[in-house]
Short mmCIF file of N, CA and C in Angstrom, two decimals:
data_model
loop_
_atom_site.label_atom_id
_atom_site.label_comp_id
_atom_site.label_asym_id
_atom_site.label_seq_id
_atom_site.Cartn_x
_atom_site.Cartn_y
_atom_site.Cartn_z
N UNK J 791 10.86 -54.14 -77.23
CA UNK J 791 10.11 -54.03 -75.99
C UNK J 791 9.45 -52.65 -75.88
N UNK J 792 10.19 -51.59 -76.30
CA UNK J 792 9.62 -50.24 -76.25
C UNK J 792 8.40 -50.12 -77.14
N UNK J 793 8.47 -50.78 -78.31
CA UNK J 793 7.32 -50.75 -79.24
C UNK J 793 6.12 -51.44 -78.63
N UNK J 794 6.37 -52.56 -77.95
CA UNK J 794 5.29 -53.31 -77.31
C UNK J 794 4.63 -52.48 -76.22
N UNK J 795 5.45 -51.82 -75.39
CA UNK J 795 4.90 -50.98 -74.33
C UNK J 795 4.11 -49.80 -74.89
N UNK J 796 4.62 -49.22 -75.98
CA UNK J 796 3.92 -48.12 -76.63
C UNK J 796 2.56 -48.57 -77.14
N UNK J 797 2.53 -49.79 -77.72
CA UNK J 797 1.27 -50.34 -78.23
C UNK J 797 0.27 -50.54 -77.10
N UNK J 798 0.76 -51.08 -75.97
CA UNK J 798 -0.12 -51.32 -74.84
C UNK J 798 -0.62 -50.01 -74.24
N UNK J 799 0.24 -48.98 -74.21
CA UNK J 799 -0.20 -47.67 -73.71
C UNK J 799 -1.27 -47.07 -74.61
N UNK J 800 -1.09 -47.23 -75.91
CA UNK J 800 -2.09 -46.76 -76.86
C UNK J 800 -3.39 -47.51 -76.66
N UNK J 801 -3.26 -48.83 -76.46
CA UNK J 801 -4.40 -49.71 -76.19
C UNK J 801 -5.18 -49.21 -74.98
N UNK J 802 -4.43 -48.93 -73.89
CA UNK J 802 -5.05 -48.46 -72.67
C UNK J 802 -5.68 -47.09 -72.87
N UNK J 803 -4.98 -46.18 -73.56
CA UNK J 803 -5.48 -44.83 -73.78
C UNK J 803 -6.79 -44.85 -74.56
N UNK J 804 -6.84 -45.60 -75.64
CA UNK J 804 -8.05 -45.63 -76.47
C UNK J 804 -9.19 -46.30 -75.72
N UNK J 805 -8.86 -47.32 -74.91
CA UNK J 805 -9.91 -48.04 -74.20
C UNK J 805 -10.54 -47.15 -73.13
N UNK J 806 -9.71 -46.32 -72.47
CA UNK J 806 -10.22 -45.45 -71.41
C UNK J 806 -10.90 -44.21 -71.99
N UNK J 807 -10.41 -43.74 -73.12
CA UNK J 807 -10.91 -42.51 -73.73
C UNK J 807 -12.35 -42.62 -74.15
N UNK J 808 -12.78 -43.79 -74.57
CA UNK J 808 -14.14 -43.95 -75.10
C UNK J 808 -15.16 -43.90 -73.97
N UNK J 809 -16.21 -43.16 -74.17
CA UNK J 809 -17.24 -43.00 -73.15
C UNK J 809 -18.13 -44.22 -73.03
N UNK J 810 -18.74 -44.43 -71.85
CA UNK J 810 -19.57 -45.61 -71.62
C UNK J 810 -20.88 -45.60 -72.39
N UNK J 811 -21.29 -44.45 -72.91
CA UNK J 811 -22.57 -44.38 -73.61
C UNK J 811 -22.44 -44.43 -75.12
N UNK J 812 -21.24 -44.68 -75.61
CA UNK J 812 -21.04 -44.75 -77.05
C UNK J 812 -21.52 -46.09 -77.58
N UNK J 813 -21.90 -46.10 -78.84
CA UNK J 813 -22.25 -47.35 -79.50
C UNK J 813 -21.73 -47.28 -80.92
N UNK J 814 -21.69 -48.43 -81.55
CA UNK J 814 -21.12 -48.49 -82.89
C UNK J 814 -21.84 -49.55 -83.69
N UNK J 815 -22.06 -49.30 -84.98
CA UNK J 815 -22.68 -50.28 -85.86
C UNK J 815 -21.62 -50.84 -86.81
N UNK J 816 -21.60 -52.14 -86.92
CA UNK J 816 -20.68 -52.78 -87.85
C UNK J 816 -21.05 -52.36 -89.26
N UNK J 817 -20.10 -51.83 -90.06
CA UNK J 817 -20.45 -51.30 -91.38
C UNK J 817 -20.91 -52.33 -92.39
N UNK J 818 -20.29 -53.52 -92.36
CA UNK J 818 -20.70 -54.51 -93.35
C UNK J 818 -21.95 -55.26 -92.90
N UNK J 819 -22.63 -55.88 -93.83
CA UNK J 819 -23.84 -56.62 -93.49
C UNK J 819 -23.49 -57.93 -92.80
N UNK J 820 -24.32 -58.32 -91.88
CA UNK J 820 -24.09 -59.57 -91.17
C UNK J 820 -24.77 -60.72 -91.89
N UNK J 821 -24.13 -61.89 -91.82
CA UNK J 821 -24.75 -63.08 -92.43
C UNK J 821 -26.00 -63.49 -91.66
N UNK J 822 -26.08 -63.10 -90.39
CA UNK J 822 -27.26 -63.45 -89.61
C UNK J 822 -28.48 -62.65 -90.07
N UNK J 823 -28.25 -61.40 -90.44
CA UNK J 823 -29.32 -60.54 -90.90
C UNK J 823 -28.76 -59.66 -92.01
N UNK J 824 -28.90 -60.06 -93.27
CA UNK J 824 -28.26 -59.35 -94.36
C UNK J 824 -28.80 -57.94 -94.59
N UNK J 825 -29.91 -57.60 -93.96
CA UNK J 825 -30.51 -56.28 -94.17
C UNK J 825 -29.98 -55.28 -93.15
N UNK J 826 -29.82 -55.71 -91.92
CA UNK J 826 -29.46 -54.79 -90.85
C UNK J 826 -28.09 -55.14 -90.27
N UNK J 827 -27.18 -54.16 -90.15
CA UNK J 827 -25.88 -54.43 -89.54
C UNK J 827 -26.02 -54.71 -88.05
N UNK J 828 -25.04 -55.38 -87.49
CA UNK J 828 -25.07 -55.71 -86.07
C UNK J 828 -24.94 -54.46 -85.23
N UNK J 829 -25.60 -54.46 -84.07
CA UNK J 829 -25.44 -53.36 -83.13
C UNK J 829 -24.53 -53.85 -82.00
N UNK J 830 -23.59 -53.01 -81.63
CA UNK J 830 -22.67 -53.38 -80.57
C UNK J 830 -22.98 -52.57 -79.32
N UNK J 831 -23.01 -53.25 -78.20
CA UNK J 831 -23.37 -52.62 -76.94
C UNK J 831 -22.16 -51.91 -76.33
N UNK J 832 -22.39 -50.85 -75.55
CA UNK J 832 -21.27 -50.17 -74.91
C UNK J 832 -20.66 -51.01 -73.80
N UNK J 833 -19.38 -50.85 -73.58
CA UNK J 833 -18.68 -51.51 -72.48
C UNK J 833 -18.82 -50.64 -71.24
N UNK J 834 -19.27 -51.22 -70.14
CA UNK J 834 -19.53 -50.43 -68.95
C UNK J 834 -18.25 -49.97 -68.27
N UNK J 835 -17.19 -50.78 -68.34
CA UNK J 835 -15.93 -50.39 -67.72
C UNK J 835 -14.80 -50.57 -68.71
N UNK J 836 -13.83 -49.64 -68.71
CA UNK J 836 -12.70 -49.77 -69.63
C UNK J 836 -11.75 -50.88 -69.20
N UNK J 837 -11.01 -51.43 -70.14
CA UNK J 837 -9.97 -52.39 -69.84
C UNK J 837 -8.84 -51.66 -69.13
N UNK J 838 -8.37 -52.17 -68.01
CA UNK J 838 -7.36 -51.48 -67.21
C UNK J 838 -6.03 -52.22 -67.28
N UNK J 839 -4.99 -51.57 -66.70
CA UNK J 839 -3.68 -52.23 -66.64
C UNK J 839 -3.77 -53.50 -65.81
N UNK J 840 -4.66 -53.53 -64.84
CA UNK J 840 -4.83 -54.74 -64.03
C UNK J 840 -5.25 -55.90 -64.91
N UNK J 841 -6.14 -55.63 -65.88
CA UNK J 841 -6.57 -56.67 -66.80
C UNK J 841 -5.40 -57.20 -67.61
N UNK J 842 -4.53 -56.27 -68.04
CA UNK J 842 -3.39 -56.68 -68.85
C UNK J 842 -2.37 -57.44 -68.01
N UNK J 843 -2.14 -56.98 -66.77
CA UNK J 843 -1.19 -57.65 -65.89
C UNK J 843 -1.65 -59.07 -65.58
N UNK J 844 -2.96 -59.27 -65.49
CA UNK J 844 -3.47 -60.61 -65.16
C UNK J 844 -3.30 -61.58 -66.32
N UNK J 845 -2.89 -61.10 -67.48
CA UNK J 845 -2.61 -61.99 -68.60
C UNK J 845 -1.32 -62.71 -68.28
N UNK J 846 -1.42 -63.97 -67.91
CA UNK J 846 -0.35 -64.65 -67.19
C UNK J 846 0.88 -65.00 -68.02
N UNK J 847 0.78 -65.07 -69.33
CA UNK J 847 1.95 -65.42 -70.12
C UNK J 847 1.85 -64.77 -71.49
N UNK J 848 2.79 -65.05 -72.35
CA UNK J 848 2.85 -64.38 -73.64
C UNK J 848 1.64 -64.66 -74.51
N UNK J 849 1.05 -65.86 -74.38
CA UNK J 849 -0.13 -66.15 -75.19
C UNK J 849 -1.29 -65.24 -74.78
N UNK J 850 -1.38 -64.93 -73.49
CA UNK J 850 -2.41 -64.01 -73.02
C UNK J 850 -2.11 -62.60 -73.49
N UNK J 851 -0.83 -62.22 -73.48
CA UNK J 851 -0.44 -60.91 -73.98
C UNK J 851 -0.77 -60.79 -75.46
N UNK J 852 -0.51 -61.87 -76.20
CA UNK J 852 -0.85 -61.89 -77.62
C UNK J 852 -2.35 -61.70 -77.79
N UNK J 853 -3.13 -62.32 -76.92
CA UNK J 853 -4.58 -62.18 -76.99
C UNK J 853 -4.99 -60.72 -76.79
N UNK J 854 -4.37 -60.05 -75.83
CA UNK J 854 -4.68 -58.64 -75.58
C UNK J 854 -4.36 -57.78 -76.80
N UNK J 855 -3.21 -58.03 -77.41
CA UNK J 855 -2.83 -57.27 -78.60
C UNK J 855 -3.76 -57.59 -79.76
N UNK J 856 -4.18 -58.85 -79.85
CA UNK J 856 -5.09 -59.26 -80.91
C UNK J 856 -6.41 -58.51 -80.79
N UNK J 857 -6.92 -58.43 -79.56
CA UNK J 857 -8.16 -57.69 -79.32
C UNK J 857 -7.99 -56.23 -79.73
N UNK J 858 -6.84 -55.68 -79.41
CA UNK J 858 -6.58 -54.28 -79.79
C UNK J 858 -6.69 -54.09 -81.30
N UNK J 859 -6.03 -54.95 -82.05
CA UNK J 859 -6.02 -54.79 -83.50
C UNK J 859 -7.40 -55.04 -84.11
N UNK J 860 -8.19 -55.91 -83.50
CA UNK J 860 -9.52 -56.19 -84.03
C UNK J 860 -10.50 -55.07 -83.68
N UNK J 861 -10.46 -54.63 -82.45
CA UNK J 861 -11.53 -53.79 -81.93
C UNK J 861 -11.18 -52.31 -81.82
N UNK J 862 -9.99 -52.00 -81.40
CA UNK J 862 -9.71 -50.63 -80.96
C UNK J 862 -8.84 -49.81 -81.91
N UNK J 863 -8.67 -50.26 -83.13
CA UNK J 863 -7.86 -49.47 -84.05
C UNK J 863 -8.62 -48.27 -84.59
N UNK J 864 -9.92 -48.19 -84.33
CA UNK J 864 -10.71 -47.00 -84.66
C UNK J 864 -11.41 -46.55 -83.39
N UNK J 865 -11.12 -45.35 -82.89
CA UNK J 865 -11.65 -44.93 -81.59
C UNK J 865 -13.17 -44.83 -81.53
N UNK J 866 -13.85 -44.77 -82.68
CA UNK J 866 -15.31 -44.67 -82.64
C UNK J 866 -15.98 -46.02 -82.34
N UNK J 867 -15.21 -47.10 -82.43
CA UNK J 867 -15.79 -48.42 -82.19
C UNK J 867 -15.92 -48.66 -80.69
N UNK J 868 -17.03 -49.21 -80.29
CA UNK J 868 -17.26 -49.52 -78.88
C UNK J 868 -17.94 -50.88 -78.80
N UNK J 869 -17.24 -51.85 -78.27
CA UNK J 869 -17.77 -53.20 -78.18
C UNK J 869 -17.90 -53.64 -76.74
N UNK J 870 -18.81 -54.53 -76.49
CA UNK J 870 -18.94 -55.17 -75.21
C UNK J 870 -18.05 -56.41 -75.22
N UNK J 871 -17.19 -56.56 -74.23
CA UNK J 871 -16.27 -57.70 -74.18
C UNK J 871 -16.38 -58.41 -72.84
N UNK J 872 -16.22 -59.74 -72.85
CA UNK J 872 -16.18 -60.46 -71.58
C UNK J 872 -14.82 -60.27 -70.91
N UNK J 873 -14.66 -60.85 -69.72
CA UNK J 873 -13.36 -60.84 -69.06
C UNK J 873 -12.34 -61.55 -69.94
N UNK J 874 -11.05 -61.20 -69.84
CA UNK J 874 -10.03 -61.81 -70.71
C UNK J 874 -10.04 -63.33 -70.72
N UNK J 875 -10.18 -63.95 -69.55
CA UNK J 875 -10.18 -65.42 -69.49
C UNK J 875 -11.39 -65.99 -70.23
N UNK J 876 -12.54 -65.37 -70.07
CA UNK J 876 -13.76 -65.82 -70.74
C UNK J 876 -13.62 -65.68 -72.26
N UNK J 877 -13.06 -64.56 -72.70
CA UNK J 877 -12.86 -64.35 -74.13
C UNK J 877 -11.88 -65.37 -74.70
N UNK J 878 -10.85 -65.67 -73.93
CA UNK J 878 -9.88 -66.68 -74.38
C UNK J 878 -10.56 -68.04 -74.56
N UNK J 879 -11.43 -68.41 -73.63
CA UNK J 879 -12.16 -69.68 -73.75
C UNK J 879 -13.02 -69.70 -75.00
N UNK J 880 -13.70 -68.59 -75.28
CA UNK J 880 -14.57 -68.52 -76.46
C UNK J 880 -13.76 -68.63 -77.74
N UNK J 881 -12.68 -67.87 -77.84
CA UNK J 881 -11.85 -67.91 -79.04
C UNK J 881 -11.24 -69.29 -79.24
N UNK J 882 -10.75 -69.88 -78.16
CA UNK J 882 -10.14 -71.21 -78.26
C UNK J 882 -11.14 -72.24 -78.74
N UNK J 883 -12.37 -72.16 -78.24
CA UNK J 883 -13.40 -73.10 -78.67
C UNK J 883 -13.73 -72.93 -80.14
N UNK J 884 -13.88 -71.69 -80.58
CA UNK J 884 -14.17 -71.42 -81.99
C UNK J 884 -13.02 -71.90 -82.87
N UNK J 885 -11.81 -71.65 -82.43
CA UNK J 885 -10.64 -72.06 -83.21
C UNK J 885 -10.63 -73.58 -83.44
N UNK J 886 -10.82 -74.33 -82.37
CA UNK J 886 -10.74 -75.79 -82.49
C UNK J 886 -11.98 -76.41 -83.13
N UNK J 887 -13.14 -75.83 -82.86
CA UNK J 887 -14.38 -76.40 -83.40
C UNK J 887 -14.64 -75.99 -84.84
N UNK J 888 -14.18 -74.82 -85.24
CA UNK J 888 -14.52 -74.31 -86.58
C UNK J 888 -13.29 -73.99 -87.43
N UNK J 889 -12.16 -74.56 -87.08
CA UNK J 889 -10.96 -74.33 -87.88
C UNK J 889 -11.17 -74.86 -89.29
N UNK J 890 -10.88 -74.03 -90.28
CA UNK J 890 -11.09 -74.43 -91.67
C UNK J 890 -12.46 -74.05 -92.21
N UNK J 891 -13.37 -73.65 -91.32
CA UNK J 891 -14.69 -73.21 -91.76
C UNK J 891 -14.63 -71.75 -92.22
N UNK J 892 -15.67 -71.30 -92.89
CA UNK J 892 -15.75 -69.90 -93.31
C UNK J 892 -15.89 -69.01 -92.08
N UNK J 893 -15.78 -67.70 -92.30
CA UNK J 893 -15.98 -66.76 -91.20
C UNK J 893 -17.38 -66.90 -90.62
N UNK J 894 -18.38 -67.05 -91.49
CA UNK J 894 -19.76 -67.24 -91.03
C UNK J 894 -19.88 -68.49 -90.17
N UNK J 895 -19.18 -69.54 -90.56
CA UNK J 895 -19.18 -70.78 -89.78
C UNK J 895 -18.59 -70.58 -88.40
N UNK J 896 -17.55 -69.78 -88.32
CA UNK J 896 -16.92 -69.49 -87.02
C UNK J 896 -17.86 -68.66 -86.14
N UNK J 897 -18.52 -67.67 -86.73
CA UNK J 897 -19.48 -66.86 -85.96
C UNK J 897 -20.60 -67.75 -85.43
N UNK J 898 -21.07 -68.67 -86.24
CA UNK J 898 -22.16 -69.56 -85.83
C UNK J 898 -21.76 -70.43 -84.64
N UNK J 899 -20.55 -70.98 -84.66
CA UNK J 899 -20.07 -71.80 -83.55
C UNK J 899 -19.94 -70.95 -82.28
N UNK J 900 -19.43 -69.74 -82.43
CA UNK J 900 -19.33 -68.84 -81.28
C UNK J 900 -20.71 -68.50 -80.73
N UNK J 901 -21.67 -68.30 -81.62
CA UNK J 901 -23.03 -67.97 -81.21
C UNK J 901 -23.67 -69.13 -80.46
N UNK J 902 -23.42 -70.35 -80.89
CA UNK J 902 -23.93 -71.53 -80.17
C UNK J 902 -23.38 -71.54 -78.75
N UNK J 903 -22.10 -71.26 -78.62
CA UNK J 903 -21.48 -71.22 -77.29
C UNK J 903 -22.17 -70.18 -76.42
N UNK J 904 -22.41 -68.99 -76.96
CA UNK J 904 -23.07 -67.93 -76.20
C UNK J 904 -24.52 -68.28 -75.89
N UNK J 905 -25.19 -68.95 -76.83
CA UNK J 905 -26.58 -69.37 -76.58
C UNK J 905 -26.64 -70.34 -75.40
N UNK J 906 -25.64 -71.18 -75.28
CA UNK J 906 -25.60 -72.11 -74.14
C UNK J 906 -25.37 -71.36 -72.82
N UNK J 907 -24.53 -70.36 -72.86
CA UNK J 907 -24.29 -69.55 -71.65
C UNK J 907 -25.61 -68.94 -71.16
N UNK J 908 -26.46 -68.54 -72.09
CA UNK J 908 -27.73 -67.90 -71.75
C UNK J 908 -28.89 -68.88 -71.57
N UNK J 909 -28.60 -70.18 -71.67
CA UNK J 909 -29.63 -71.21 -71.54
C UNK J 909 -29.60 -71.78 -70.12
N UNK J 910 -30.76 -72.00 -69.49
CA UNK J 910 -30.79 -72.47 -68.09
C UNK J 910 -30.18 -73.86 -67.87
N UNK J 911 -30.06 -74.68 -68.91
CA UNK J 911 -29.54 -76.04 -68.75
C UNK J 911 -28.01 -76.12 -68.78
N UNK J 912 -27.36 -74.99 -69.04
CA UNK J 912 -25.90 -75.00 -69.19
C UNK J 912 -25.24 -74.08 -68.17
N UNK J 913 -23.93 -74.23 -67.97
CA UNK J 913 -23.21 -73.34 -67.05
C UNK J 913 -23.39 -71.87 -67.44
N UNK J 914 -23.21 -70.99 -66.49
CA UNK J 914 -23.46 -69.56 -66.70
C UNK J 914 -22.24 -68.78 -67.17
N UNK J 915 -21.12 -69.45 -67.35
CA UNK J 915 -19.92 -68.78 -67.84
C UNK J 915 -19.49 -69.41 -69.16
N UNK J 916 -18.73 -68.65 -69.95
CA UNK J 916 -18.24 -69.17 -71.23
C UNK J 916 -17.31 -70.35 -71.00
N UNK J 917 -16.37 -70.19 -70.07
CA UNK J 917 -15.43 -71.28 -69.80
C UNK J 917 -16.15 -72.51 -69.26
N UNK J 918 -17.18 -72.27 -68.45
CA UNK J 918 -17.97 -73.39 -67.94
C UNK J 918 -18.65 -74.17 -69.05
N UNK J 919 -19.19 -73.46 -70.04
CA UNK J 919 -19.82 -74.11 -71.19
C UNK J 919 -18.79 -74.84 -72.03
N UNK J 920 -17.68 -74.18 -72.31
CA UNK J 920 -16.66 -74.77 -73.19
C UNK J 920 -16.08 -76.04 -72.59
N UNK J 921 -15.81 -76.01 -71.29
CA UNK J 921 -15.16 -77.16 -70.65
C UNK J 921 -16.14 -78.08 -69.93
N UNK J 922 -17.42 -77.93 -70.19
CA UNK J 922 -18.39 -78.88 -69.66
C UNK J 922 -18.06 -80.25 -70.25
N UNK J 923 -18.00 -81.30 -69.42
CA UNK J 923 -17.55 -82.62 -69.90
C UNK J 923 -18.33 -83.13 -71.11
N UNK J 924 -17.60 -83.63 -72.08
CA UNK J 924 -18.12 -84.32 -73.27
C UNK J 924 -19.05 -83.46 -74.13
N UNK J 925 -18.79 -82.17 -74.19
CA UNK J 925 -19.61 -81.30 -75.03
C UNK J 925 -18.92 -80.92 -76.33
N UNK J 926 -17.64 -80.60 -76.25
CA UNK J 926 -16.88 -80.23 -77.44
C UNK J 926 -15.72 -81.20 -77.60
N UNK J 927 -15.61 -81.77 -78.79
CA UNK J 927 -14.67 -82.88 -79.01
C UNK J 927 -13.22 -82.51 -78.73
N UNK J 928 -12.83 -81.28 -79.01
CA UNK J 928 -11.42 -80.91 -78.83
C UNK J 928 -11.01 -80.90 -77.36
N UNK J 929 -11.97 -80.74 -76.45
CA UNK J 929 -11.63 -80.76 -75.02
C UNK J 929 -11.40 -82.19 -74.52
N UNK J 930 -11.92 -83.17 -75.27
CA UNK J 930 -11.72 -84.57 -74.91
C UNK J 930 -10.35 -85.05 -75.38
N UNK J 931 -10.02 -84.70 -76.62
CA UNK J 931 -8.72 -85.05 -77.20
C UNK J 931 -8.06 -83.77 -77.72
N UNK J 932 -7.38 -83.04 -76.83
CA UNK J 932 -6.77 -81.77 -77.23
C UNK J 932 -5.74 -81.94 -78.35
N UNK J 933 -5.76 -81.02 -79.28
CA UNK J 933 -4.81 -81.05 -80.40
C UNK J 933 -3.47 -80.45 -79.98
N UNK J 934 -2.39 -81.07 -80.46
CA UNK J 934 -1.05 -80.55 -80.19
C UNK J 934 -0.47 -79.84 -81.42
N UNK J 935 -1.31 -79.65 -82.42
CA UNK J 935 -0.86 -79.00 -83.65
C UNK J 935 -0.53 -77.54 -83.40
N UNK J 936 0.39 -77.01 -84.18
CA UNK J 936 0.79 -75.61 -84.06
C UNK J 936 -0.40 -74.71 -84.42
N UNK J 937 -0.57 -73.63 -83.65
CA UNK J 937 -1.66 -72.69 -83.88
C UNK J 937 -1.45 -71.95 -85.20
N UNK J 938 -2.50 -71.91 -86.01
CA UNK J 938 -2.49 -71.15 -87.26
C UNK J 938 -2.93 -69.72 -86.94
N UNK J 939 -2.04 -68.75 -87.12
CA UNK J 939 -2.33 -67.38 -86.68
C UNK J 939 -3.51 -66.76 -87.43
N UNK J 940 -3.66 -67.06 -88.72
CA UNK J 940 -4.78 -66.50 -89.49
C UNK J 940 -6.10 -67.05 -88.97
N UNK J 941 -6.15 -68.37 -88.72
CA UNK J 941 -7.37 -68.98 -88.19
C UNK J 941 -7.68 -68.44 -86.79
N UNK J 942 -6.64 -68.23 -85.98
CA UNK J 942 -6.84 -67.70 -84.63
C UNK J 942 -7.40 -66.29 -84.69
N UNK J 943 -6.87 -65.47 -85.58
CA UNK J 943 -7.35 -64.10 -85.74
C UNK J 943 -8.81 -64.09 -86.16
N UNK J 944 -9.17 -64.92 -87.14
CA UNK J 944 -10.56 -64.99 -87.59
C UNK J 944 -11.46 -65.50 -86.47
N UNK J 945 -10.97 -66.46 -85.69
CA UNK J 945 -11.74 -66.99 -84.57
C UNK J 945 -11.99 -65.91 -83.53
N UNK J 946 -10.97 -65.08 -83.28
CA UNK J 946 -11.12 -63.98 -82.32
C UNK J 946 -12.14 -62.96 -82.81
N UNK J 947 -12.04 -62.60 -84.07
CA UNK J 947 -12.97 -61.63 -84.65
C UNK J 947 -14.40 -62.17 -84.63
N UNK J 948 -14.57 -63.44 -85.00
CA UNK J 948 -15.89 -64.07 -85.00
C UNK J 948 -16.46 -64.16 -83.58
N UNK J 949 -15.59 -64.45 -82.61
CA UNK J 949 -16.03 -64.56 -81.22
C UNK J 949 -16.56 -63.23 -80.70
N UNK J 950 -15.84 -62.15 -81.01
CA UNK J 950 -16.27 -60.82 -80.56
C UNK J 950 -17.58 -60.43 -81.23
N UNK J 951 -17.73 -60.76 -82.50
CA UNK J 951 -18.99 -60.46 -83.19
C UNK J 951 -20.15 -61.22 -82.56
N UNK J 952 -19.96 -62.52 -82.33
CA UNK J 952 -21.03 -63.33 -81.76
C UNK J 952 -21.37 -62.89 -80.34
N UNK J 953 -20.37 -62.51 -79.57
CA UNK J 953 -20.60 -62.07 -78.19
C UNK J 953 -21.49 -60.83 -78.14
N UNK J 954 -21.40 -60.01 -79.16
CA UNK J 954 -22.16 -58.75 -79.20
C UNK J 954 -23.49 -58.85 -79.94
N UNK J 955 -23.87 -60.02 -80.38
CA UNK J 955 -25.14 -60.19 -81.09
C UNK J 955 -26.31 -60.23 -80.12
N UNK J 956 -27.27 -59.38 -80.35
CA UNK J 956 -28.50 -59.42 -79.57
C UNK J 956 -29.46 -60.45 -80.14
N UNK J 957 -29.42 -60.64 -81.44
CA UNK J 957 -30.29 -61.60 -82.12
C UNK J 957 -29.44 -62.44 -83.06
N UNK J 958 -30.08 -63.34 -83.76
CA UNK J 958 -29.35 -64.17 -84.72
C UNK J 958 -29.65 -65.64 -84.51
N UNK J 959 -28.69 -66.46 -84.83
CA UNK J 959 -28.84 -67.91 -84.72
C UNK J 959 -29.19 -68.31 -83.29
N UNK J 960 -30.24 -69.12 -83.13
CA UNK J 960 -30.68 -69.52 -81.79
C UNK J 960 -30.25 -70.93 -81.43
N UNK J 961 -29.48 -71.56 -82.27
CA UNK J 961 -29.08 -72.96 -82.06
C UNK J 961 -28.25 -73.13 -80.79
N UNK J 962 -28.44 -74.28 -80.15
CA UNK J 962 -27.63 -74.65 -78.99
C UNK J 962 -26.80 -75.90 -79.27
N UNK J 963 -27.00 -76.50 -80.44
CA UNK J 963 -26.28 -77.72 -80.81
C UNK J 963 -25.85 -77.65 -82.27
N UNK J 964 -24.80 -78.36 -82.58
CA UNK J 964 -24.38 -78.53 -83.97
C UNK J 964 -23.49 -79.77 -84.03
N UNK J 965 -23.33 -80.29 -85.22
CA UNK J 965 -22.37 -81.37 -85.41
C UNK J 965 -21.86 -81.35 -86.84
N UNK J 966 -20.76 -82.02 -87.03
CA UNK J 966 -20.14 -82.14 -88.34
C UNK J 966 -20.86 -83.21 -89.14
N UNK J 967 -20.79 -83.13 -90.47
CA UNK J 967 -21.42 -84.13 -91.33
C UNK J 967 -20.86 -85.54 -91.10
N UNK J 968 -19.67 -85.62 -90.53
CA UNK J 968 -19.03 -86.93 -90.36
C UNK J 968 -19.61 -87.74 -89.22
N UNK J 969 -20.45 -87.13 -88.38
CA UNK J 969 -21.07 -87.86 -87.27
C UNK J 969 -22.59 -87.77 -87.37
N UNK J 970 -23.28 -88.69 -86.70
CA UNK J 970 -24.75 -88.72 -86.73
C UNK J 970 -25.29 -88.93 -85.32
N UNK J 971 -25.30 -87.90 -84.49
CA UNK J 971 -25.82 -88.05 -83.13
C UNK J 971 -27.34 -88.27 -83.15
N UNK J 972 -27.83 -88.97 -82.15
CA UNK J 972 -29.26 -89.26 -82.06
C UNK J 972 -29.94 -88.19 -81.21
N UNK J 973 -30.05 -87.00 -81.79
CA UNK J 973 -30.69 -85.89 -81.11
C UNK J 973 -32.13 -85.74 -81.58
N UNK J 974 -33.02 -85.50 -80.64
CA UNK J 974 -34.40 -85.20 -80.98
C UNK J 974 -34.58 -83.68 -81.00
N UNK J 975 -33.86 -83.05 -81.92
CA UNK J 975 -33.84 -81.59 -82.01
C UNK J 975 -34.23 -81.13 -83.40
N UNK J 976 -34.66 -79.88 -83.49
CA UNK J 976 -35.07 -79.31 -84.77
C UNK J 976 -33.86 -78.76 -85.52
N UNK J 977 -33.68 -79.23 -86.73
CA UNK J 977 -32.58 -78.75 -87.58
C UNK J 977 -32.96 -77.39 -88.14
N UNK J 978 -32.06 -76.40 -88.00
CA UNK J 978 -32.41 -75.05 -88.43
C UNK J 978 -31.59 -74.54 -89.62
N UNK J 979 -30.33 -74.91 -89.70
CA UNK J 979 -29.50 -74.38 -90.79
C UNK J 979 -28.24 -75.23 -90.95
N UNK J 980 -27.71 -75.21 -92.16
CA UNK J 980 -26.41 -75.82 -92.44
C UNK J 980 -25.46 -74.71 -92.86
N UNK J 981 -24.33 -74.63 -92.19
CA UNK J 981 -23.30 -73.64 -92.53
C UNK J 981 -21.98 -74.38 -92.67
N UNK J 982 -21.46 -74.40 -93.87
CA UNK J 982 -20.21 -75.13 -94.10
C UNK J 982 -20.39 -76.61 -93.83
N UNK J 983 -19.55 -77.16 -92.98
CA UNK J 983 -19.60 -78.58 -92.65
C UNK J 983 -20.38 -78.88 -91.37
N UNK J 984 -21.11 -77.90 -90.87
CA UNK J 984 -21.85 -78.08 -89.62
C UNK J 984 -23.36 -77.95 -89.83
N UNK J 985 -24.10 -78.80 -89.13
CA UNK J 985 -25.56 -78.73 -89.10
C UNK J 985 -25.95 -78.20 -87.71
N UNK J 986 -26.80 -77.19 -87.68
CA UNK J 986 -27.17 -76.54 -86.41
C UNK J 986 -28.61 -76.88 -86.02
N UNK J 987 -28.83 -77.01 -84.70
CA UNK J 987 -30.13 -77.44 -84.16
C UNK J 987 -30.55 -76.57 -82.99
N UNK J 988 -31.88 -76.53 -82.77
CA UNK J 988 -32.43 -75.91 -81.55
C UNK J 988 -33.28 -76.96 -80.84
#
């Protein structure tokens, strides 16, 4: 328990210590733009103890620690993050929709979710988009399978990357090769087992 509290205090310290005008560039090349690394926007407000307290159970606490290990293990990194509940919805959607896909495939699914949030025909929140009726198959028939921690970690990392993308994939729809929806949409790219459309 002492180790956990120490980790959370470090998490809080690093989150507060970083200034609001800092920015950070992802060092590796992005699959969306292999020439230019992604730019991450500054977070206007630091994550507070209130944010951590509102994490209602251990799975939420795990999410907070996961974010710490992904984002804040280097103090020079500064990312823009949604509210904890919104981030949880995004990660959960990526996990269920892109489980078994490559990292690029997970980023693409997360980006589609964010594109819908920014589209006038869809709800204005991440959770609203994710749980909009009959949009994502896993919300219709929820899986009871045990969570794979490696897949969850990759889904979290991909979600944070997609959330911070200013440009990239513009698709608002995708489907697996196993289905053939009758969409009158333009096919833009195939990534893994998913076909993406605008």
